[in-house]
Short mmCIF file of C-alpha atoms in Angstrom, two decimals:
data_model
loop_
_atom_site.label_atom_id
_atom_site.label_comp_id
_atom_site.label_asym_id
_atom_site.label_seq_id
_atom_site.Cartn_x
_atom_site.Cartn_y
_atom_site.Cartn_z
CA MET G 1 0.00 0.00 0.00
CA ASP G 2 1.39 3.42 -0.99
CA TYR G 3 1.12 6.26 1.61
CA ALA G 4 3.41 8.55 -0.33
CA THR G 5 1.01 11.46 -0.85
CA LYS G 6 -1.19 13.43 1.58
CA SER G 7 -4.35 12.73 -0.42
CA GLU G 8 -3.72 9.01 -0.18
CA PHE G 9 -3.18 9.33 3.59
CA ASP G 10 -6.43 11.35 3.96
CA LEU G 11 -8.32 8.68 2.06
CA LEU G 12 -6.92 6.03 4.37
CA ARG G 13 -7.98 8.09 7.43
CA LYS G 14 -11.55 8.37 6.14
CA LYS G 15 -11.72 4.62 5.67
CA ALA G 16 -10.46 4.10 9.22
CA GLU G 17 -13.05 6.52 10.65
CA ALA G 18 -15.84 4.73 8.78
CA ILE G 19 -14.77 1.39 10.18
CA LEU G 20 -14.60 2.84 13.69
CA LYS G 21 -18.08 4.35 13.36
CA ASN G 22 -19.60 1.02 12.39
CA LYS G 23 -18.25 -0.77 15.41
CA THR G 24 -21.08 -1.80 17.76
CA GLN G 25 -19.01 -1.52 20.89
CA LYS G 26 -19.21 1.98 22.31
CA PRO G 27 -16.05 3.40 23.71
CA ASN G 28 -15.91 3.84 27.46
CA SER G 29 -16.35 7.55 28.00
CA ALA G 30 -15.46 7.37 31.65
CA LEU G 31 -11.72 7.87 31.14
CA THR G 32 -9.49 9.49 33.63
CA GLU G 33 -7.37 12.47 32.73
CA ALA G 34 -4.23 10.33 32.89
CA GLU G 35 -5.72 7.80 30.49
CA LEU G 36 -6.69 10.56 28.09
CA LEU G 37 -3.18 11.99 28.18
CA ARG G 38 -1.70 8.53 27.54
CA ALA G 39 -4.09 7.97 24.63
CA VAL G 40 -3.17 11.34 23.14
CA HIS G 41 0.52 10.49 23.57
CA GLU G 42 0.10 7.16 21.80
CA LEU G 43 -1.74 8.83 18.96
CA GLU G 44 1.03 11.39 18.60
CA VAL G 45 3.66 8.61 18.57
CA PHE G 46 1.61 6.69 15.99
CA GLN G 47 1.33 9.83 13.87
CA ILE G 48 5.10 10.35 14.01
CA GLU G 49 5.64 6.68 13.08
CA LEU G 50 3.36 7.09 10.09
CA GLU G 51 5.21 10.24 9.04
CA LEU G 52 8.54 8.42 9.30
CA GLN G 53 7.17 5.49 7.30
CA ASN G 54 5.85 7.93 4.74
CA GLU G 55 9.31 9.49 4.35
CA GLU G 56 10.90 6.04 4.00
CA LEU G 57 8.33 5.08 1.38
CA LYS G 58 9.04 8.29 -0.53
CA LEU G 59 12.76 7.50 -0.49
CA ALA G 60 12.11 3.89 -1.52
CA ARG G 61 9.87 4.99 -4.36
CA GLY G 62 12.50 7.49 -5.49
CA ARG G 63 15.16 4.77 -5.50
CA ALA G 64 12.83 2.40 -7.37
CA GLU G 65 12.06 5.08 -9.99
CA TYR G 66 15.78 5.81 -10.38
CA ILE G 67 16.61 2.13 -10.83
CA ALA G 68 13.70 1.67 -13.25
CA GLN G 69 14.84 4.71 -15.25
CA LYS G 70 18.42 3.46 -15.20
CA TYR G 71 17.50 0.02 -16.51
CA THR G 72 15.10 1.50 -19.05
CA SER G 73 17.98 3.63 -20.36
CA LEU G 74 20.27 0.59 -20.41
CA TYR G 75 17.59 -1.37 -22.27
CA ASP G 76 16.90 1.38 -24.80
CA PHE G 77 20.46 2.53 -25.47
CA ALA G 78 22.39 -0.72 -25.21
CA PRO G 79 24.56 -1.23 -28.33
CA ILE G 80 22.53 -4.29 -29.35
CA GLY G 81 18.91 -4.73 -30.32
CA TYR G 82 16.55 -6.25 -27.73
CA PHE G 83 13.27 -7.84 -28.84
CA THR G 84 10.48 -9.79 -27.21
CA LEU G 85 8.85 -12.18 -29.68
CA SER G 86 5.79 -14.38 -29.46
CA GLY G 87 5.89 -18.03 -30.43
CA GLU G 88 4.80 -16.98 -33.94
CA GLY G 89 7.65 -14.48 -34.21
CA ILE G 90 5.49 -11.37 -33.64
CA ILE G 91 7.36 -8.40 -32.15
CA LEU G 92 5.83 -7.66 -28.74
CA ASP G 93 8.44 -5.21 -27.50
CA LEU G 94 11.83 -3.84 -28.53
CA ASN G 95 14.37 -1.23 -27.55
CA LEU G 96 15.41 1.91 -29.45
CA ILE G 97 18.52 0.33 -30.95
CA GLY G 98 16.38 -2.53 -32.24
CA SER G 99 14.03 -0.10 -33.97
CA LYS G 100 17.03 1.78 -35.38
CA MET G 101 18.45 -1.46 -36.76
CA LEU G 102 15.20 -2.21 -38.57
CA GLY G 103 14.83 1.40 -39.69
CA LYS G 104 11.30 2.02 -38.35
CA GLU G 105 9.63 3.67 -35.36
CA ARG G 106 9.21 1.40 -32.35
CA ALA G 107 5.43 1.86 -32.29
CA LEU G 108 5.19 0.80 -35.94
CA LEU G 109 7.20 -2.36 -35.33
CA LYS G 110 5.15 -3.72 -32.45
CA GLY G 111 2.72 -6.31 -33.73
CA LYS G 112 4.73 -6.95 -36.90
CA SER G 113 6.25 -10.31 -37.76
CA PHE G 114 10.03 -10.31 -37.37
CA ALA G 115 10.18 -12.55 -40.45
CA LEU G 116 9.35 -9.46 -42.56
CA PHE G 117 12.91 -8.31 -41.90
CA ILE G 118 14.58 -11.53 -43.01
CA PRO G 119 15.56 -11.91 -46.72
CA GLU G 120 13.55 -14.54 -48.54
CA ASN G 121 16.51 -16.90 -48.90
CA GLY G 122 17.05 -16.80 -45.11
CA LEU G 123 13.45 -17.38 -43.96
CA SER G 124 13.82 -21.14 -43.54
CA THR G 125 16.93 -20.61 -41.38
CA PHE G 126 15.14 -18.06 -39.17
CA ASN G 127 12.00 -20.18 -38.79
CA LEU G 128 14.10 -23.19 -37.79
CA PHE G 129 16.03 -21.01 -35.31
CA LEU G 130 12.80 -19.75 -33.69
CA LYS G 131 11.24 -23.20 -33.58
CA LYS G 132 14.34 -24.67 -31.96
CA THR G 133 14.37 -21.87 -29.34
CA PHE G 134 10.84 -22.61 -28.11
CA LYS G 135 11.23 -26.36 -28.37
CA SER G 136 14.54 -26.68 -26.52
CA LYS G 137 13.92 -23.92 -23.93
CA THR G 138 17.67 -23.26 -24.10
CA LYS G 139 19.69 -20.40 -25.51
CA GLN G 140 20.09 -20.56 -29.28
CA MET G 141 22.45 -18.60 -31.54
CA SER G 142 22.57 -18.08 -35.28
CA GLU G 143 24.10 -15.73 -37.84
CA MET G 144 22.02 -14.45 -40.73
CA LEU G 145 21.21 -11.41 -42.85
CA VAL G 146 18.62 -8.96 -41.49
CA LEU G 147 17.01 -6.24 -43.60
CA GLY G 148 17.78 -2.88 -42.02
CA CYS G 149 17.33 0.75 -43.04
CA ASP G 150 16.41 1.33 -46.70
CA GLU G 151 16.21 -2.44 -47.25
CA LYS G 152 19.99 -2.69 -46.76
CA SER G 153 21.10 -5.99 -45.29
CA ILE G 154 23.24 -6.27 -42.19
CA PHE G 155 25.02 -9.35 -40.94
CA ALA G 156 23.54 -10.10 -37.53
CA GLN G 157 24.22 -12.50 -34.70
CA LEU G 158 20.87 -13.59 -33.21
CA THR G 159 20.65 -14.96 -29.67
CA ALA G 160 17.30 -16.12 -28.27
CA ILE G 161 16.01 -17.70 -25.06
CA VAL G 162 12.49 -18.40 -23.76
CA GLU G 163 11.24 -16.15 -20.93
CA GLU G 164 11.04 -17.87 -17.55
CA GLU G 165 7.65 -16.38 -16.63
CA HIS G 166 6.11 -16.57 -20.12
CA ASP G 167 7.09 -19.72 -21.98
CA ASP G 168 5.22 -18.49 -25.06
CA HIS G 169 7.55 -15.48 -25.32
CA CYS G 170 11.24 -15.38 -26.15
CA LEU G 171 13.88 -12.72 -25.61
CA LEU G 172 15.91 -12.01 -28.74
CA THR G 173 19.12 -10.00 -29.04
CA ILE G 174 20.59 -8.80 -32.33
CA LEU G 175 24.25 -7.87 -32.62
CA ASP G 176 25.36 -6.15 -35.83
CA ILE G 177 28.45 -8.09 -36.99
CA THR G 178 28.66 -6.52 -40.45
CA GLU G 179 32.07 -4.97 -39.75
CA ARG G 180 33.35 -8.24 -38.32
CA LYS G 181 32.19 -10.13 -41.40
CA LYS G 182 33.79 -7.48 -43.58
CA ALA G 183 37.06 -7.86 -41.66
CA GLU G 184 36.86 -11.64 -42.02
CA SER G 185 36.25 -11.28 -45.75
CA GLU G 186 39.18 -8.88 -46.07
CA LEU G 187 41.37 -11.28 -44.12
CA GLU G 188 40.34 -14.13 -46.41
CA GLU G 189 41.22 -11.95 -49.40
CA VAL G 190 44.63 -11.16 -47.88
CA VAL G 191 45.26 -14.87 -47.30
CA LYS G 192 44.17 -15.57 -50.88
CA GLN G 193 46.55 -12.90 -52.19
CA LEU G 194 49.39 -14.24 -50.06
CA ASN G 195 48.76 -17.75 -51.38
CA LEU G 196 48.73 -16.37 -54.91
CA LEU G 197 51.99 -14.50 -54.32
CA ASN G 198 53.48 -17.65 -52.86
CA SER G 199 52.46 -19.69 -55.90
CA GLN G 200 53.83 -16.98 -58.19
CA LYS G 201 57.09 -17.02 -56.26
CA ASP G 202 57.27 -20.81 -56.64
CA MET G 203 56.54 -20.47 -60.36
CA PHE G 204 59.20 -17.77 -60.70
CA PHE G 205 61.91 -19.93 -59.11
CA SER G 206 60.73 -22.94 -61.09
CA ILE G 207 61.19 -20.98 -64.31
CA ILE G 208 64.64 -19.83 -63.27
CA ALA G 209 65.69 -23.30 -62.06
CA HIS G 210 64.39 -25.30 -65.03
CA ASP G 211 63.02 -23.43 -68.03
CA LEU G 212 65.78 -20.83 -68.17
CA LYS G 213 68.42 -23.48 -67.63
CA ASN G 214 67.37 -25.55 -70.66
CA PRO G 215 68.05 -23.01 -73.44
CA PHE G 216 71.41 -22.09 -71.93
CA THR G 217 72.34 -25.76 -71.63
CA SER G 218 71.43 -26.16 -75.29
CA ILE G 219 73.45 -23.09 -76.26
CA ILE G 220 76.53 -24.27 -74.37
CA GLY G 221 76.30 -27.84 -75.65
CA HIS G 222 75.76 -26.85 -79.27
CA SER G 223 78.47 -24.19 -79.09
CA GLU G 224 80.95 -26.87 -78.06
CA LEU G 225 79.68 -29.07 -80.88
CA LEU G 226 79.97 -26.13 -83.28
CA MET G 227 83.62 -25.67 -82.39
CA MET G 228 84.28 -29.33 -83.18
CA GLU G 229 82.44 -29.14 -86.51
CA VAL G 230 84.34 -25.99 -87.50
CA GLN G 231 87.59 -27.79 -86.79
CA SER G 232 86.45 -30.70 -88.99
CA LYS G 233 85.13 -28.23 -91.61
CA ASP G 234 81.68 -29.86 -91.70
CA TYR G 235 79.88 -26.66 -92.70
CA GLU G 236 76.49 -28.27 -93.30
CA ALA G 237 76.42 -29.35 -89.66
CA VAL G 238 77.69 -25.91 -88.66
CA GLU G 239 74.66 -24.23 -90.24
CA GLU G 240 72.24 -26.63 -88.52
CA ILE G 241 73.94 -26.24 -85.14
CA ALA G 242 74.03 -22.44 -85.52
CA GLY G 243 70.26 -22.50 -86.13
CA VAL G 244 69.70 -24.46 -82.90
CA ILE G 245 71.90 -22.01 -80.98
CA LEU G 246 69.99 -19.08 -82.48
CA ASN G 247 66.60 -20.53 -81.55
CA SER G 248 67.77 -21.38 -78.03
CA SER G 249 69.14 -17.86 -77.63
CA LYS G 250 65.86 -16.32 -78.79
CA ARG G 251 63.90 -18.57 -76.45
CA ALA G 252 66.12 -17.56 -73.54
CA MET G 253 65.79 -13.89 -74.49
CA ASP G 254 62.00 -14.14 -74.73
CA LEU G 255 61.85 -15.85 -71.37
CA LEU G 256 64.09 -13.26 -69.73
CA PHE G 257 62.04 -10.45 -71.24
CA ASN G 258 58.80 -11.97 -69.92
CA LEU G 259 60.37 -12.52 -66.51
CA MET G 260 61.46 -8.89 -66.33
CA GLU G 261 58.06 -7.62 -67.46
CA TRP G 262 56.28 -9.91 -65.01
CA ALA G 263 58.56 -8.85 -62.14
CA LYS G 264 57.89 -5.17 -62.95
CA SER G 265 54.16 -5.82 -62.99
CA GLN G 266 54.19 -7.66 -59.64
CA THR G 267 56.22 -4.96 -57.89
CA GLY G 268 54.21 -2.06 -59.31
CA ARG G 269 57.14 -0.70 -61.31
CA HIS G 270 55.38 -1.15 -64.65
CA VAL G 271 53.79 2.26 -65.19
CA TYR G 272 50.71 2.29 -67.40
CA ASP G 273 51.37 4.99 -70.02
CA PRO G 274 48.71 5.14 -72.76
CA THR G 275 49.52 7.03 -75.97
CA PRO G 276 47.93 6.98 -79.46
CA PHE G 277 49.70 4.76 -82.03
CA PHE G 278 49.02 2.85 -85.25
CA LEU G 279 48.22 -0.77 -84.39
CA LYS G 280 49.56 -2.10 -87.69
CA ASP G 281 53.03 -0.67 -86.93
CA VAL G 282 53.26 -2.63 -83.67
CA VAL G 283 52.05 -5.88 -85.29
CA SER G 284 54.59 -5.44 -88.13
CA GLU G 285 57.39 -5.01 -85.59
CA VAL G 286 56.31 -8.21 -83.85
CA PHE G 287 56.19 -10.12 -87.15
CA ALA G 288 59.77 -9.05 -87.90
CA LEU G 289 60.94 -10.75 -84.68
CA PHE G 290 59.55 -14.11 -85.81
CA ASP G 291 60.41 -14.10 -89.54
CA GLN G 292 63.15 -16.73 -89.26
CA ILE G 293 61.13 -19.07 -87.02
CA ALA G 294 58.17 -18.84 -89.44
CA VAL G 295 60.48 -19.69 -92.35
CA GLN G 296 61.99 -22.66 -90.49
CA LYS G 297 58.54 -24.12 -89.74
CA HIS G 298 57.23 -23.14 -93.19
CA ILE G 299 54.41 -21.17 -91.59
CA LYS G 300 52.72 -18.32 -93.40
CA ILE G 301 51.86 -15.25 -91.30
CA ASN G 302 49.00 -13.07 -92.54
CA MET G 303 47.93 -9.68 -91.23
CA ASP G 304 44.61 -8.04 -91.99
CA ILE G 305 44.77 -4.74 -90.11
CA SER G 306 43.86 -1.38 -91.57
CA GLU G 307 46.63 1.21 -91.65
CA GLU G 308 44.14 3.74 -90.30
CA ILE G 309 43.47 1.99 -86.99
CA ILE G 310 44.81 4.09 -84.14
CA ILE G 311 44.44 2.96 -80.55
CA SER G 312 45.23 4.78 -77.34
CA ALA G 313 47.03 2.30 -75.10
CA ASP G 314 50.37 1.50 -73.51
CA ARG G 315 52.42 0.69 -76.60
CA ASN G 316 54.95 -1.53 -74.82
CA MET G 317 52.25 -3.54 -73.04
CA ILE G 318 50.23 -4.11 -76.22
CA ALA G 319 53.41 -5.08 -78.09
CA THR G 320 54.22 -7.61 -75.35
CA VAL G 321 50.70 -9.06 -75.55
CA ILE G 322 50.79 -9.44 -79.34
CA ARG G 323 54.35 -10.82 -79.25
CA ASN G 324 53.37 -13.53 -76.77
CA LEU G 325 50.23 -14.47 -78.71
CA VAL G 326 52.09 -14.68 -82.04
CA SER G 327 54.90 -16.66 -80.36
CA ASN G 328 52.35 -19.15 -79.00
CA ALA G 329 50.63 -19.39 -82.38
CA LEU G 330 53.97 -20.22 -84.06
CA LYS G 331 54.79 -22.71 -81.34
CA PHE G 332 51.57 -24.70 -81.77
CA ALA G 333 50.94 -24.19 -85.50
CA MET G 334 51.55 -27.18 -87.72
CA PRO G 335 54.60 -26.97 -90.04
CA GLY G 336 53.33 -25.66 -93.35
CA GLY G 337 50.38 -24.06 -91.59
CA GLU G 338 49.14 -20.51 -91.31
CA ILE G 339 48.71 -17.77 -88.71
CA ALA G 340 46.35 -14.82 -89.10
CA VAL G 341 46.25 -11.58 -87.12
CA TYR G 342 43.20 -9.39 -87.71
CA THR G 343 40.79 -7.05 -85.93
CA LYS G 344 37.08 -6.78 -85.21
CA ALA G 345 35.58 -3.40 -84.42
CA SER G 346 32.41 -2.41 -82.59
CA ALA G 347 31.02 0.87 -81.31
CA ASP G 348 32.71 0.58 -77.93
CA SER G 349 35.66 -1.79 -78.44
CA LEU G 350 38.38 -3.05 -80.76
CA THR G 351 39.25 -6.75 -80.70
CA ILE G 352 42.64 -8.06 -81.85
CA CYS G 353 42.48 -11.70 -83.00
CA VAL G 354 45.39 -14.15 -83.37
CA LYS G 355 44.40 -17.40 -85.09
CA ASP G 356 46.38 -20.56 -85.84
CA ASN G 357 45.57 -23.95 -87.37
CA GLY G 358 47.57 -25.89 -84.81
CA VAL G 359 46.98 -28.63 -82.27
CA GLY G 360 44.17 -26.86 -80.44
CA MET G 361 43.16 -27.25 -76.78
CA SER G 362 40.65 -29.09 -74.64
CA PRO G 363 38.06 -27.15 -72.57
CA ASP G 364 40.00 -28.01 -69.40
CA GLU G 365 43.21 -26.57 -70.86
CA ILE G 366 41.40 -23.37 -71.87
CA LYS G 367 40.19 -22.88 -68.28
CA LYS G 368 43.79 -23.01 -67.01
CA LEU G 369 45.32 -20.77 -69.67
CA PHE G 370 45.45 -17.52 -67.70
CA SER G 371 45.78 -18.95 -64.17
CA ALA G 372 48.96 -18.31 -62.18
CA ASP G 373 48.09 -21.34 -60.02
CA THR G 374 48.20 -23.83 -62.89
CA PRO G 375 50.29 -22.45 -65.78
CA ILE G 376 50.26 -24.64 -68.89
CA THR G 377 53.67 -25.71 -70.24
CA SER G 378 52.77 -27.86 -73.26
CA LEU G 379 55.34 -28.68 -75.93
CA GLY G 380 54.94 -27.13 -79.37
CA THR G 381 54.67 -28.98 -82.67
CA ASN G 382 58.50 -28.99 -82.93
CA ASN G 383 58.90 -29.75 -79.21
CA GLU G 384 59.32 -26.07 -78.39
CA LYS G 385 59.19 -25.45 -74.66
CA GLY G 386 57.36 -22.71 -72.81
CA THR G 387 56.46 -21.67 -69.28
CA GLY G 388 52.90 -20.39 -69.45
CA LEU G 389 54.14 -17.11 -68.02
CA GLY G 390 53.49 -15.24 -71.28
CA LEU G 391 49.70 -15.65 -71.15
CA ILE G 392 49.57 -14.70 -67.47
CA LEU G 393 51.48 -11.53 -68.36
CA CYS G 394 49.09 -10.90 -71.28
CA LYS G 395 46.08 -11.11 -68.96
CA GLU G 396 47.57 -8.62 -66.49
CA PHE G 397 48.47 -6.13 -69.23
CA VAL G 398 45.07 -6.40 -70.93
CA GLU G 399 43.26 -5.89 -67.62
CA LYS G 400 45.33 -2.75 -66.98
CA HIS G 401 43.59 -1.42 -70.11
CA ARG G 402 40.18 -2.46 -68.68
CA GLY G 403 40.05 -4.99 -71.49
CA LYS G 404 39.40 -8.72 -71.78
CA ILE G 405 41.39 -11.66 -73.14
CA TRP G 406 40.04 -15.11 -73.92
CA ALA G 407 40.55 -18.09 -76.22
CA GLU G 408 38.39 -20.34 -78.36
CA SER G 409 39.72 -23.71 -79.44
CA GLU G 410 39.02 -27.33 -80.27
CA LYS G 411 41.42 -30.24 -80.20
CA ASP G 412 43.22 -30.60 -83.58
CA GLN G 413 41.25 -27.63 -84.96
CA GLY G 414 43.54 -24.75 -83.99
CA SER G 415 43.01 -21.86 -81.60
CA THR G 416 42.00 -18.21 -81.72
CA PHE G 417 42.97 -15.72 -79.01
CA TYR G 418 40.99 -12.51 -78.59
CA VAL G 419 42.08 -9.25 -76.96
CA SER G 420 39.23 -6.76 -76.58
CA LEU G 421 40.19 -3.17 -75.72
CA PRO G 422 37.68 -0.41 -74.92
CA ARG G 423 37.69 2.51 -77.34
#
């Protein structure tokens, strides 16, 4: 009973007087003066006791109001969302942070189904989570997307437990873990990049240890043989051996050039410097590098590129891309075959095409063409060796131009490589 206000005390007094009036026993009016004084004293003491109790009740109520206000503030402004849900998932109550998370006023959210704020592809997960909470009567946790302000999703950690006093209600907390998920994703990306760098490092040392060693071994061995043939004046053998030395030297030079370009690209020292230039001039320069190899394999190289085509790109990068594609085409073209370099134009792009009639590739080989994880090192039609580094370098350079590179091929039907550059 609350005696905190005077009006309440007056009401209580009136009730007491009414009860006293209805009593059948009449008070003994024959009281002595001493008894009257004692009665008055007791009444005064009782009045003081009531006043003291009233003050204590006021203090107690003040403390209770303070504690209630304190916990209301903690409830409303805690950094996580608090919800009370019915067994059907209806929002019965929530705090201010919870309403802020869902992007609506608290009054508008009460009576709504919480499932309205779960993306469609996560509804089954949420329903199972809610069902398990009420069935097990134990704390349940789950992570899922929740639709927040402006229909933007947040990653949330949901924790729910059934109320002790109302087993048809559950208390639900929502913790926004979007930043944590973002950090985890970034960490995964860093790990992925580190693994990629590690595989590239392994590939780099593999090239140096094996692929670069082979042409130099060939050069040294055939040079020694050349000296012997010169001494014996077998000039027919000299010409053949000199050709092998020349090809091995070119292969070593190409490999070293690709290694240097790749190293520059990986360390950020390859500066992208676009300038306008005639595409046909660059292709002609590349053809000149491979004239002798084309003659030796009896391969005809055709170019169908207009002299008027001007592109704005990094000249050195595009030259490297075309050089690697033509080198690959020569490597896999059949002796006596043909290579064609031509262009296709559209309103927003120019596509450079390099086609050969060589051995072709399987779909699985095409998938691995531009991957640093699984570089292809197939032998050419004359057992020419390669590293797969050239195509990886091509992909990086084309992407620096915001372009695309891909291949189309069938086994024993040749291959066509496409480089599409935005205009």
